[in-house]
Short mmCIF file of C-alpha atoms and ligand atoms in Angstrom, two decimals:
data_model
loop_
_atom_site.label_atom_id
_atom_site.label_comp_id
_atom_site.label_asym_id
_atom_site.label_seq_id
_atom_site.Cartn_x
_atom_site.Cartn_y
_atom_site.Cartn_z
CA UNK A 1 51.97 112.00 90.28
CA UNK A 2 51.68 114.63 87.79
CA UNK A 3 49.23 117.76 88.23
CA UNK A 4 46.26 118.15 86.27
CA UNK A 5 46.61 120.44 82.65
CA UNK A 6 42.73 120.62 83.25
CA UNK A 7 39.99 120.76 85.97
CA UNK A 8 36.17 120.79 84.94
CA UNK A 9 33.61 120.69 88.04
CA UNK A 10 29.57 120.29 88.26
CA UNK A 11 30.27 121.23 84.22
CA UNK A 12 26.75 122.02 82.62
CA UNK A 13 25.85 122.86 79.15
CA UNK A 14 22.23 123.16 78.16
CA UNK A 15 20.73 124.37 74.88
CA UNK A 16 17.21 125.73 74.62
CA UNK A 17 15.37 123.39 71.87
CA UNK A 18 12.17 125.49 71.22
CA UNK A 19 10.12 124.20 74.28
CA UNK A 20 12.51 121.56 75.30
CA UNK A 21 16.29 121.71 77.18
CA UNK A 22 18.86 119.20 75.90
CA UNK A 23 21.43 118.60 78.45
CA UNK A 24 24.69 117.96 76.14
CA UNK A 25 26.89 118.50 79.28
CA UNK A 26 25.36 117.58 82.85
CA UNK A 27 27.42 118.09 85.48
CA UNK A 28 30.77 116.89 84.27
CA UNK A 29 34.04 116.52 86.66
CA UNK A 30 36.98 115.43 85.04
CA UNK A 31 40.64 116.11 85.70
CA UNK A 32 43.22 115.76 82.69
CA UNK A 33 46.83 115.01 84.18
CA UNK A 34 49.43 117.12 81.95
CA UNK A 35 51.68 115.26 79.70
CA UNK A 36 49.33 112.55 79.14
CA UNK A 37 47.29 111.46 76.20
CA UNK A 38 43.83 111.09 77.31
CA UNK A 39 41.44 109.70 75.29
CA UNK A 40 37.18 110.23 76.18
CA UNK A 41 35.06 107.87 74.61
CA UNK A 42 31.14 107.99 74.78
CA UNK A 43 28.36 107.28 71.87
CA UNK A 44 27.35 109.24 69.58
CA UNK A 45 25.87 112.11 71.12
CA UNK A 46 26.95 111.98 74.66
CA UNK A 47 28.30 115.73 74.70
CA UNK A 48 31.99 115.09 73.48
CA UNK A 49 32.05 117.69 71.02
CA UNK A 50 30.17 120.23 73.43
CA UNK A 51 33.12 119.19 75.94
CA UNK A 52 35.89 120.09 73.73
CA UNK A 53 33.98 123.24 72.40
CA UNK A 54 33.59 124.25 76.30
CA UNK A 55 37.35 123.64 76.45
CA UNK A 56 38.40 124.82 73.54
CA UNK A 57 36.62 128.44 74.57
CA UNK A 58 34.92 128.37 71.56
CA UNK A 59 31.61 128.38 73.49
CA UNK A 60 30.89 129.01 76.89
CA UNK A 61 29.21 126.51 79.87
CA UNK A 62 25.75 127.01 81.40
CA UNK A 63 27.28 126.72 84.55
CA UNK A 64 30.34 124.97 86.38
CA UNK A 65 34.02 125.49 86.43
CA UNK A 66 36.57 124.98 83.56
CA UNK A 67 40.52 124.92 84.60
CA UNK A 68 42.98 125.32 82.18
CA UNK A 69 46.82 125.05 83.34
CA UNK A 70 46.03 126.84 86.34
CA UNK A 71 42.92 129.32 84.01
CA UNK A 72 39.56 129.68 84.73
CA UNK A 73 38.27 129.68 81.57
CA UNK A 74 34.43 130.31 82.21
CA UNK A 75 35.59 133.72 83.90
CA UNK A 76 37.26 135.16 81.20
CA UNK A 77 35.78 137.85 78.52
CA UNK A 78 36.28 137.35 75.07
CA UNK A 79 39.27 138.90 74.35
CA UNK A 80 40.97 137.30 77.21
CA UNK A 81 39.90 133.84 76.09
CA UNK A 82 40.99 134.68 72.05
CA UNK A 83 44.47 135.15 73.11
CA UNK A 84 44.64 131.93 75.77
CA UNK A 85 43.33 129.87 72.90
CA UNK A 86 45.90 131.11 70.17
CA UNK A 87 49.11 130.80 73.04
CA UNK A 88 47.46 127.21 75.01
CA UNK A 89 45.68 125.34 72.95
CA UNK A 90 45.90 123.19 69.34
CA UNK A 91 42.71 121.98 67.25
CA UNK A 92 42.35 119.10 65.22
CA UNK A 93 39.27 118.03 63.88
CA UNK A 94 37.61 115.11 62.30
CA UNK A 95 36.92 116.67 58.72
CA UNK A 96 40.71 118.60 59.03
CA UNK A 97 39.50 121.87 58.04
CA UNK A 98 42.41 122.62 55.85
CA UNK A 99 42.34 126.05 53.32
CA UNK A 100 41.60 123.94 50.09
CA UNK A 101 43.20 127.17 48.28
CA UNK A 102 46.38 127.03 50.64
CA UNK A 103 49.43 124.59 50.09
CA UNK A 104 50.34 122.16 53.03
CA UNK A 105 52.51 124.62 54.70
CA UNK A 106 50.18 127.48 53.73
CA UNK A 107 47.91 125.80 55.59
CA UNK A 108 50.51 125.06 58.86
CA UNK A 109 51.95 128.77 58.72
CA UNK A 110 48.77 130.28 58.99
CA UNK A 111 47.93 130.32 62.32
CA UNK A 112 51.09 132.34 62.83
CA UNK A 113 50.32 134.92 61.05
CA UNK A 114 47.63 135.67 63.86
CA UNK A 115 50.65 135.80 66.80
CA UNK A 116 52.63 138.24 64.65
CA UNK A 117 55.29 136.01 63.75
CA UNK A 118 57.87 137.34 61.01
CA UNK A 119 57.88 135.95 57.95
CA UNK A 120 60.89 133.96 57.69
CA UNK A 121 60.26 132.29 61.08
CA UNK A 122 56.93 131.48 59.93
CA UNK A 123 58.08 129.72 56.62
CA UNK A 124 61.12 127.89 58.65
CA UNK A 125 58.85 126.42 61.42
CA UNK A 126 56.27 125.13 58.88
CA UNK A 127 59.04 123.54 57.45
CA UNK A 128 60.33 122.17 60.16
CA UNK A 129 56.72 120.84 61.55
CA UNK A 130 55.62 119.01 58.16
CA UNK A 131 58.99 117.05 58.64
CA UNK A 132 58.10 116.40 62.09
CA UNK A 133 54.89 114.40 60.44
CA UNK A 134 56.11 112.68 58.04
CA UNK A 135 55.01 115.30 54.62
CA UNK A 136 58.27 117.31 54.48
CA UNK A 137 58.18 116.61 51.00
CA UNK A 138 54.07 117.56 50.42
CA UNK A 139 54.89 121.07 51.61
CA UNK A 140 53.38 122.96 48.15
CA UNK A 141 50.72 120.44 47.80
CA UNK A 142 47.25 121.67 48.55
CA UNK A 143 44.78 119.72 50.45
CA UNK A 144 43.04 118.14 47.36
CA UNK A 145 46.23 117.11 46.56
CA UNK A 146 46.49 114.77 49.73
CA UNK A 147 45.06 111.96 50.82
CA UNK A 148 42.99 111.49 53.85
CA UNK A 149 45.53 110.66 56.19
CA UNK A 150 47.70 113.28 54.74
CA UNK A 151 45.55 115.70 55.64
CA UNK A 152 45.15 115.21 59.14
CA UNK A 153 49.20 115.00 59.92
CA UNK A 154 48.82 118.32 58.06
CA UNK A 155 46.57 119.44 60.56
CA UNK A 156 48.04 118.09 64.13
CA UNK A 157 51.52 120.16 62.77
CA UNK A 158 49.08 123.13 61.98
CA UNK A 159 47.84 122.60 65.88
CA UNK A 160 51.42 122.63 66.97
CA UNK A 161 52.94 125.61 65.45
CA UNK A 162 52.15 127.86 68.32
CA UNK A 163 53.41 125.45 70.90
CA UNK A 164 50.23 125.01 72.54
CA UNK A 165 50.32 123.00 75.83
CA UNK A 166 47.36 121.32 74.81
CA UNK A 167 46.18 119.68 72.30
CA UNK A 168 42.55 119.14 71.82
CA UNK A 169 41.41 116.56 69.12
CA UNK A 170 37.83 115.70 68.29
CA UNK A 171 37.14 112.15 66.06
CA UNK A 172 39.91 112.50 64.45
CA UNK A 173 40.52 109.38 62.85
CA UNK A 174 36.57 109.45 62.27
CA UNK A 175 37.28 109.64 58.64
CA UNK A 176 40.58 107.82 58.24
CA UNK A 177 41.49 104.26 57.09
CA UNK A 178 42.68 102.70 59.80
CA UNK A 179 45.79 102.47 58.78
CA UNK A 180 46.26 106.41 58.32
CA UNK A 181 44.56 106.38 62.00
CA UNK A 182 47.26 104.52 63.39
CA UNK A 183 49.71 106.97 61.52
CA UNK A 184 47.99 110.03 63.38
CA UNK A 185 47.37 108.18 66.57
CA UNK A 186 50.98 107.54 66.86
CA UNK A 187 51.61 111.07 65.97
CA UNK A 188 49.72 112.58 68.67
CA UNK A 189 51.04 109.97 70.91
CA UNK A 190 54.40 111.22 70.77
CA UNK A 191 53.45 114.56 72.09
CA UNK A 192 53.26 113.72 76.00
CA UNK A 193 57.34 113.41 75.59
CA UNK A 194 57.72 117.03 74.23
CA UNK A 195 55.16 118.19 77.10
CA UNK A 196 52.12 119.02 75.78
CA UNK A 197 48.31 116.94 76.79
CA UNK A 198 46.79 115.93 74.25
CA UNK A 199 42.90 115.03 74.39
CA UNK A 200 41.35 112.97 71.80
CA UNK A 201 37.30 112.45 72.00
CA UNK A 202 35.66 109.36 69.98
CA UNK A 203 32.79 107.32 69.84
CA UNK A 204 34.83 104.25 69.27
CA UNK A 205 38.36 103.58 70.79
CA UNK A 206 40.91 105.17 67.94
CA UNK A 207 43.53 102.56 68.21
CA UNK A 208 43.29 103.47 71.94
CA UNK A 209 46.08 101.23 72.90
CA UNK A 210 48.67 104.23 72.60
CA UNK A 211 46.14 106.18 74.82
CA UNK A 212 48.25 106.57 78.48
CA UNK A 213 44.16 107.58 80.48
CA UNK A 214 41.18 106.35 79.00
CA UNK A 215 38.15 107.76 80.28
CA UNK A 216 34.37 106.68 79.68
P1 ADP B 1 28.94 113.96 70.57
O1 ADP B 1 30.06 114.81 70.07
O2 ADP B 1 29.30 113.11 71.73
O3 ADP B 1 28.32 113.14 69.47
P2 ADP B 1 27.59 116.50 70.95
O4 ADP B 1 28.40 117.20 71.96
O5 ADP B 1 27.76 116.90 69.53
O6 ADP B 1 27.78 114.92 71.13
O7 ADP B 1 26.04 116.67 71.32
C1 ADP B 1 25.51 116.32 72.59
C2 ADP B 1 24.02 116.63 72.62
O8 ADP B 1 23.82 118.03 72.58
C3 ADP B 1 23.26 116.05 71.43
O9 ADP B 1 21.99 115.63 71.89
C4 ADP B 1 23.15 117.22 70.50
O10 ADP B 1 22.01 117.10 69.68
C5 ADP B 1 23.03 118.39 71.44
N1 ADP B 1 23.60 119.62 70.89
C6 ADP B 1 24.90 119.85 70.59
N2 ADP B 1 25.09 121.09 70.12
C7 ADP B 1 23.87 121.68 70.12
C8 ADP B 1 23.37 122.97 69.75
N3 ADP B 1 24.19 123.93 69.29
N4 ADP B 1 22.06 123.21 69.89
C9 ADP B 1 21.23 122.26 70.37
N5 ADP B 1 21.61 121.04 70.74
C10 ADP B 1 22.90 120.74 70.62
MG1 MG B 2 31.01 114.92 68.24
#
């Protein structure tokens, strides 16, 4: 049996509503074996994106524990949890969030820039990654110039250029054909074999079937 990537116990997130409390997160445990790709489904609402935001340290829990390859996440400061999340983790969204002003492998260095990588490096890897999915030939192409699908295979090799471990992704075949979902699916499925998790939230199972843990 493989170990877990991540560990998340008694996990609560609570925003203050004016006089109300809504309980996104309510005392969530979930363990995330590494090398897998996990998929979490739930409705609409349920407290996905508030799980990968917890996750993702781009906001912090009410209360509970959060685990990341062997991290406690909810104990770090700020600075401590900017630099985990540029060397562990990869974002994909469901709207890409591509620079609409930046070409395709604009867009995939750019993340580099932030780890002080040289120059030449950065323009090889990008390279290299927008082969990996598929666009090696899309690299000056800006986002507008792209379709949909495009986009998104634009954005898992922008996750990957800092060889994250994990790789969190949230809906994002939410605004794909389905056919351009199955592209990305498959793309992300193919990451448990170079060793890195990948976890992909929906409300609806996004082609699922190349999903090794599904969890409700
Ligand atoms: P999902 O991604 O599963 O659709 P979310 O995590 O976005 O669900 O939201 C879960 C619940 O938490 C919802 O009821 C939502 O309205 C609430 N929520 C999420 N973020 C905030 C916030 N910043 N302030 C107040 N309520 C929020
Ligand atoms: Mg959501």
């Amino acid at each position: 049996m493989s170990s877990a990537l991540i560990q998340i116990k008694g996990l609560k997130k609570h925003f203050q509503m004016g006089g109300n409390i809504v309980r996104a997160l309510d005392g969530v445990d979930l363990e995330i074996p590494e090398h897998t790709l996990t998929v979490v489904m739930g409705p609409s609402g349920s407290g996905k994106s508030t799980l990968l935001y917890l996750l993702g340290g781009l906001d912090r829990p009410t209360s509970g524990e959060i685990t990341v390859d062997g991290e406690r996440l909810d104990q770090m400061d700020e600075n401590a949890l900017a630099l985990f999340r540029r060397k562990t983790m990869g974002f994909v969204f469901q709207s890409f969030n591509l620079v609409p002003s930046m070409s395709a492998q604009e867009n995939v260095a750019f993340p580099m820039q932030f780890a002080g990588v040289a120059s030449v490096r950065r323009n090889e890897k990008s390279r290299y990654l927008l082969e990996q999915v598929g666009l090696g030939d899309r690299g000056h192409h800006t986002p507008s110039e792209l379709s949909g699908g495009q986009q998104q295979r634009v954005a898992v090799a922008r996750a990957l250029v800092n060889d994250p471990a994990l790789i969190l992704a949230d809906e994002p075949t939410g605004n794909l054909d389905s056919q351009s979902g199955v592209a990305v699916m498959k793309l992300l499925s193919g990451l448990p074999k170079t060793r890195r998790t990948t976890l992909v939230v929906a409300h609806a199972p996004p082609q699922a079937g190349v999903a090794t843990h599904r969890i409700f």
